[in-house]
Short mmCIF file of C-alpha atoms in Angstrom, two decimals:
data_model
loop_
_atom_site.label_atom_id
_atom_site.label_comp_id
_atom_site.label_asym_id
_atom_site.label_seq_id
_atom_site.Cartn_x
_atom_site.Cartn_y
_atom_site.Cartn_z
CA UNK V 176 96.24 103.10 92.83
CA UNK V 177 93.55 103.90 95.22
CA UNK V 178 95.38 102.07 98.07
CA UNK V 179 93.08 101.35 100.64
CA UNK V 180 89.49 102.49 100.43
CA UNK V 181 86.56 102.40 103.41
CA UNK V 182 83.00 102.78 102.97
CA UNK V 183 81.02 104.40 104.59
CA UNK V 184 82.79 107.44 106.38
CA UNK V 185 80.08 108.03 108.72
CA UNK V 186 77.24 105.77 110.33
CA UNK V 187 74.69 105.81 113.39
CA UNK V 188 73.15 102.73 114.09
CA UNK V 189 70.43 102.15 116.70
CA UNK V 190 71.55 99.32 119.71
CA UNK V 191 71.06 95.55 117.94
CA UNK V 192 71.50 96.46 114.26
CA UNK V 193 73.69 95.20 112.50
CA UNK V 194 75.69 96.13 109.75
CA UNK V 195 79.34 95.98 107.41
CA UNK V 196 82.14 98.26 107.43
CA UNK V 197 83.69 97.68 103.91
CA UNK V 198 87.13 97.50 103.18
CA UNK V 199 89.14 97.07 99.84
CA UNK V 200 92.65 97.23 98.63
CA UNK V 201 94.16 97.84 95.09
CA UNK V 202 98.03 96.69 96.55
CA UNK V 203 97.71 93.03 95.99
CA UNK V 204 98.52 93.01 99.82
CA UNK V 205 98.46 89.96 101.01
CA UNK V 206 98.03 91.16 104.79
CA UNK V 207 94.52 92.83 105.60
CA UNK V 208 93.66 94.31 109.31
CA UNK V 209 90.82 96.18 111.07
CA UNK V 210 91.42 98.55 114.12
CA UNK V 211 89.66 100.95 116.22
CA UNK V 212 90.45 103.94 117.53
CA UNK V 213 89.27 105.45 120.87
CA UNK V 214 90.44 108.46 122.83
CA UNK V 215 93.16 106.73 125.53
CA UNK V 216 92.90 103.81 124.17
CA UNK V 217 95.00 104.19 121.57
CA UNK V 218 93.96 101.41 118.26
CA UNK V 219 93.40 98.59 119.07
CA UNK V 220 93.34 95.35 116.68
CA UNK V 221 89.59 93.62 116.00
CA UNK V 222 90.57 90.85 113.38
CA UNK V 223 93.14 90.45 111.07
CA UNK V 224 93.70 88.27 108.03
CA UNK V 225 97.34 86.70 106.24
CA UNK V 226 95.39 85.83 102.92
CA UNK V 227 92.18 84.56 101.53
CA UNK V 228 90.36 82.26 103.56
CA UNK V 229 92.45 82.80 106.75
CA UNK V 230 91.33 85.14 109.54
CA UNK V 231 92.45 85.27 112.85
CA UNK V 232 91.24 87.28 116.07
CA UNK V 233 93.10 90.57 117.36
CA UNK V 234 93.61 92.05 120.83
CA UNK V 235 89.36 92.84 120.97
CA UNK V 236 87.27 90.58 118.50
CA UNK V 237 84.16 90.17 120.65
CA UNK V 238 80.82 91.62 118.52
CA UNK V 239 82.85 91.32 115.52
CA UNK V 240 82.78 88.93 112.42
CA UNK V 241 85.40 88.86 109.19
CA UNK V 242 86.08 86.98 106.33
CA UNK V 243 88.13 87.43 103.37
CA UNK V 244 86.92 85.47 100.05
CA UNK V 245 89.26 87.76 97.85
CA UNK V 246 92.69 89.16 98.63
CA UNK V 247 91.03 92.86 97.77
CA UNK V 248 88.10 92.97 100.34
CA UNK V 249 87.99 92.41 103.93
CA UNK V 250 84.63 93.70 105.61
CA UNK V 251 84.01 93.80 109.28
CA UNK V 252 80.34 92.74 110.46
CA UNK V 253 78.74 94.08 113.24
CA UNK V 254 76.33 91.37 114.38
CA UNK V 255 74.10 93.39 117.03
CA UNK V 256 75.25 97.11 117.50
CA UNK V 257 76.45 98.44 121.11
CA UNK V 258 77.15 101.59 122.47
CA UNK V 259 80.39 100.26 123.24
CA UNK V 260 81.49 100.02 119.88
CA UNK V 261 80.80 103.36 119.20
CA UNK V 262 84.49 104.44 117.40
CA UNK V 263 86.54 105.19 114.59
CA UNK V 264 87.58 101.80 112.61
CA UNK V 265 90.59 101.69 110.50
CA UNK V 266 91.03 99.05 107.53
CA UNK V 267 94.55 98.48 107.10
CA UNK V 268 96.93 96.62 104.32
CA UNK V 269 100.23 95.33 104.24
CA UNK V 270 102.63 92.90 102.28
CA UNK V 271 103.06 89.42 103.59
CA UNK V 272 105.87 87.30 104.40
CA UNK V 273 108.77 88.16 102.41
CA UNK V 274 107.84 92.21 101.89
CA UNK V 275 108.90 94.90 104.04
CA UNK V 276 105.12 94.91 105.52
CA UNK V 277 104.70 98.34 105.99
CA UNK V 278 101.39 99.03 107.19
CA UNK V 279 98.84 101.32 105.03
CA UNK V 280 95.24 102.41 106.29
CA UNK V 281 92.24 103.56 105.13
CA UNK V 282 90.51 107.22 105.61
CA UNK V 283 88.04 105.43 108.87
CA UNK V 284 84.28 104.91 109.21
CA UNK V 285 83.08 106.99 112.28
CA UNK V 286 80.48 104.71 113.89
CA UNK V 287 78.14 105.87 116.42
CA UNK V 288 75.95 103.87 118.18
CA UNK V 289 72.67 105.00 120.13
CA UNK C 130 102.64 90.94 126.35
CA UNK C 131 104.36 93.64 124.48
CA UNK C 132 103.50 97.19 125.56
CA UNK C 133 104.45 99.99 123.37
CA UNK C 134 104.86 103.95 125.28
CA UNK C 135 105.31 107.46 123.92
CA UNK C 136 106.10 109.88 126.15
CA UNK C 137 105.44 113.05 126.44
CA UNK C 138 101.96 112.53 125.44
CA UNK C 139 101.62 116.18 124.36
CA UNK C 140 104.14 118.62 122.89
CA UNK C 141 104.13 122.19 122.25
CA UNK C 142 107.05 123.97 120.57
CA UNK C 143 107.93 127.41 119.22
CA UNK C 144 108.53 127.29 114.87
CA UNK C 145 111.49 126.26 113.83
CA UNK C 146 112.79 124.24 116.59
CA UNK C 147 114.28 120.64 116.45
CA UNK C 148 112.69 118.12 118.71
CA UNK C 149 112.52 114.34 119.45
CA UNK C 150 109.83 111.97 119.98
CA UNK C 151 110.00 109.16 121.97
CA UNK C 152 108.07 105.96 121.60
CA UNK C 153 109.48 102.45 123.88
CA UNK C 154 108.56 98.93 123.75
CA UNK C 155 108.72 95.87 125.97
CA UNK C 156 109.78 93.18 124.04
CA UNK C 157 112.71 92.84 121.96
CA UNK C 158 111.54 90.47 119.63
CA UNK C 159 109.59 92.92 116.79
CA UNK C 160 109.58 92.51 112.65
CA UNK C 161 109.78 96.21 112.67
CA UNK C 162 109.00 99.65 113.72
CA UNK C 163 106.76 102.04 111.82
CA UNK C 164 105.56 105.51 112.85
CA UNK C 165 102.57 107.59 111.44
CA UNK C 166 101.09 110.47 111.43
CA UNK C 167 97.30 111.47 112.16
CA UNK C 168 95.77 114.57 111.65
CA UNK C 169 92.63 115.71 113.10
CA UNK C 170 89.85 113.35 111.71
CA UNK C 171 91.99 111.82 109.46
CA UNK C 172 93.33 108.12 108.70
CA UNK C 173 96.97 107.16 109.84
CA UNK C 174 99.99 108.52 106.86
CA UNK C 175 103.10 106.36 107.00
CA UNK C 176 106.21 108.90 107.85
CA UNK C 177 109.06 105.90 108.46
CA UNK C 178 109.24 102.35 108.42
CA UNK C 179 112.61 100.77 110.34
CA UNK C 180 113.26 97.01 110.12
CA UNK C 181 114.64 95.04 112.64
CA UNK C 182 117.91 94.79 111.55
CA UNK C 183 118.32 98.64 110.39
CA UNK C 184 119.17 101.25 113.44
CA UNK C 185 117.82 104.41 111.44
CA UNK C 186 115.46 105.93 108.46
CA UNK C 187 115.76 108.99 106.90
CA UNK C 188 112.66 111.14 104.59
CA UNK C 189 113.37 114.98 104.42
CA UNK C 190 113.07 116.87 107.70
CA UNK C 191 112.37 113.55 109.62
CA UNK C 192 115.13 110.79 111.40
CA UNK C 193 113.95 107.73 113.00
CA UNK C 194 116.27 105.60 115.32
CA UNK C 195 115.49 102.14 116.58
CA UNK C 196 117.40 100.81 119.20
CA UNK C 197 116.03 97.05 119.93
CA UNK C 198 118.20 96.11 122.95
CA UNK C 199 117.04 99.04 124.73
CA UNK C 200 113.47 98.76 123.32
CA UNK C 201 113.27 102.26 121.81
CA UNK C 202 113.09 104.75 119.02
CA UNK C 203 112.94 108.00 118.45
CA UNK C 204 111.72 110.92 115.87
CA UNK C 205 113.87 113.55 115.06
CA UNK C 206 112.30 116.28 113.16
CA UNK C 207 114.58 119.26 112.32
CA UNK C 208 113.21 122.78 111.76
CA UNK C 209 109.57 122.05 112.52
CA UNK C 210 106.97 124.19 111.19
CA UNK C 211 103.11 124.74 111.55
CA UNK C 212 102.26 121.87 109.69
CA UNK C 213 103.91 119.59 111.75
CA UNK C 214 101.20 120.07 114.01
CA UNK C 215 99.31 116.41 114.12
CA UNK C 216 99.46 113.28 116.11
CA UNK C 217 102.13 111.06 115.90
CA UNK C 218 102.22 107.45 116.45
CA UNK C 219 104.78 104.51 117.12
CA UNK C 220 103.65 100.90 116.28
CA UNK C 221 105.83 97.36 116.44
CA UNK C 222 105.25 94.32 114.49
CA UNK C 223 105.10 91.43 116.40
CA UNK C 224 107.83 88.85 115.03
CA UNK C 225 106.85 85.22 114.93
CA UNK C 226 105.48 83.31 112.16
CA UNK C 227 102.32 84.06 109.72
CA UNK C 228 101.57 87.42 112.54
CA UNK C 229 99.78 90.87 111.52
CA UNK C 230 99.78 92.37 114.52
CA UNK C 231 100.76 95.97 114.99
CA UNK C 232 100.86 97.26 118.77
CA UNK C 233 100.23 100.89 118.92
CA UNK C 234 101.43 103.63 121.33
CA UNK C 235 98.63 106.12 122.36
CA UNK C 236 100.64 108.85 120.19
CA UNK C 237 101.93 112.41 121.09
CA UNK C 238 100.43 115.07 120.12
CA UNK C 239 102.59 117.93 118.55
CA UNK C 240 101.88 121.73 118.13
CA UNK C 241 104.42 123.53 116.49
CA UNK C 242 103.10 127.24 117.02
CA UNK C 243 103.79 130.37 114.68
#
């Protein structure tokens, strides 16, 4: 298994483009999450997902779109770019209701925006 | 809101030596308790994963303890060695119906020196 892969690991966007973080998992996992990490901040959750066709918002979803047509992929849009979400984003996996649910992540996409 | 703490927030010790991480939440009412660790760049590995109804994990060199009622848990790692040296993170699962939501700790950072 390849677990959970993220493409790309690096990006630099100018401010207002837009673009996908992808996100895909070999597990069967029915949970599917994206975070970001910034320094004192610790991670932070953007959007989460219990299966396909349900999303939900985390703890900072604002700039942010998901969706989830297939339990494998979950990709994060970026609809216009900000400095602010200049960060390392982490795709994460987990079983669903009735597994253990431990919580498996990707390698990260370092985003920087200008 | 549940708040998750590590203390210290940085850690240097000499080869060899046993130590203890701390991580503490605010809220009893968690699925589980999971910590990682991060190297330098890296994504997040899964060291331990303790459920709510366990008190402690074992995986070589490495002993985590969760104590719900006081809203902690700790990291044991016997004999540490140089490549200890990384990041390491607590998270809790919230409890409470179709949830993904992990709640991080902002980590301690570990250097085990030569």
């Amino acid at each position: 298994n390849a677990g959970v892969t993220q493409t790309p690991k690096f990006q630099v966007l100018k401010t207002g483009q837009s673009m996908t973080l992808q996100c895909a998992q070999d597990m069967n996992h029915e949970y599917m999450s994206w975070y970001r990490q910034d320094p004192g901040m610790g991670l932070r959750l953007i959007h989460y997902s219990v299966g396909a066709g349900i999303t939900d918002q985390g703890e900072v979803p604002n700039g942010y779109n998901v969706s989830r047509s297939t339990t494998e992929d979950f990709p994060l849009r970026l609809l216009s770019a900000a400095p602010s979400q200049t960060s390392v984003y982490f795709c994460a996996s987990s079983t669903g209701t009735g597994g253990s649910r431990e919580q498996y992540f990707g390698p990260g996409t370092r985003l920087t925006v200008t | 809101k549940q708040e998750v703490t590590q203390i210290p927030a940085a850690l240097s010790v000499p080869e060899g030596e046993n130590l203890v991480l701390n991580c503490s939440f605010t809220d009893s009412a968690i699925y589980n308790l999971q910590w990682f660790r991060q190297d330098p760049g890296k994504g997040l590995t899964s060291l331990l994963l303790i459920q709510s109804s366990q008190r402690e994990q074992t995986s070589g060199r490495l002993n985590a303890s969760l104590d719900k009622s006081s809203g902690r848990s700790t990291l044991y790692i016997a004999a540490s060695q140089p490549g200890d040296s990384a990041t390491y993170l607590c998270a809790v699962r919230l409890w409470g119906g179709a949830t993904n939501k992990l709640i991080f700790g902002t980590g301690t950072l570990l250097a085990v020196q030569p």
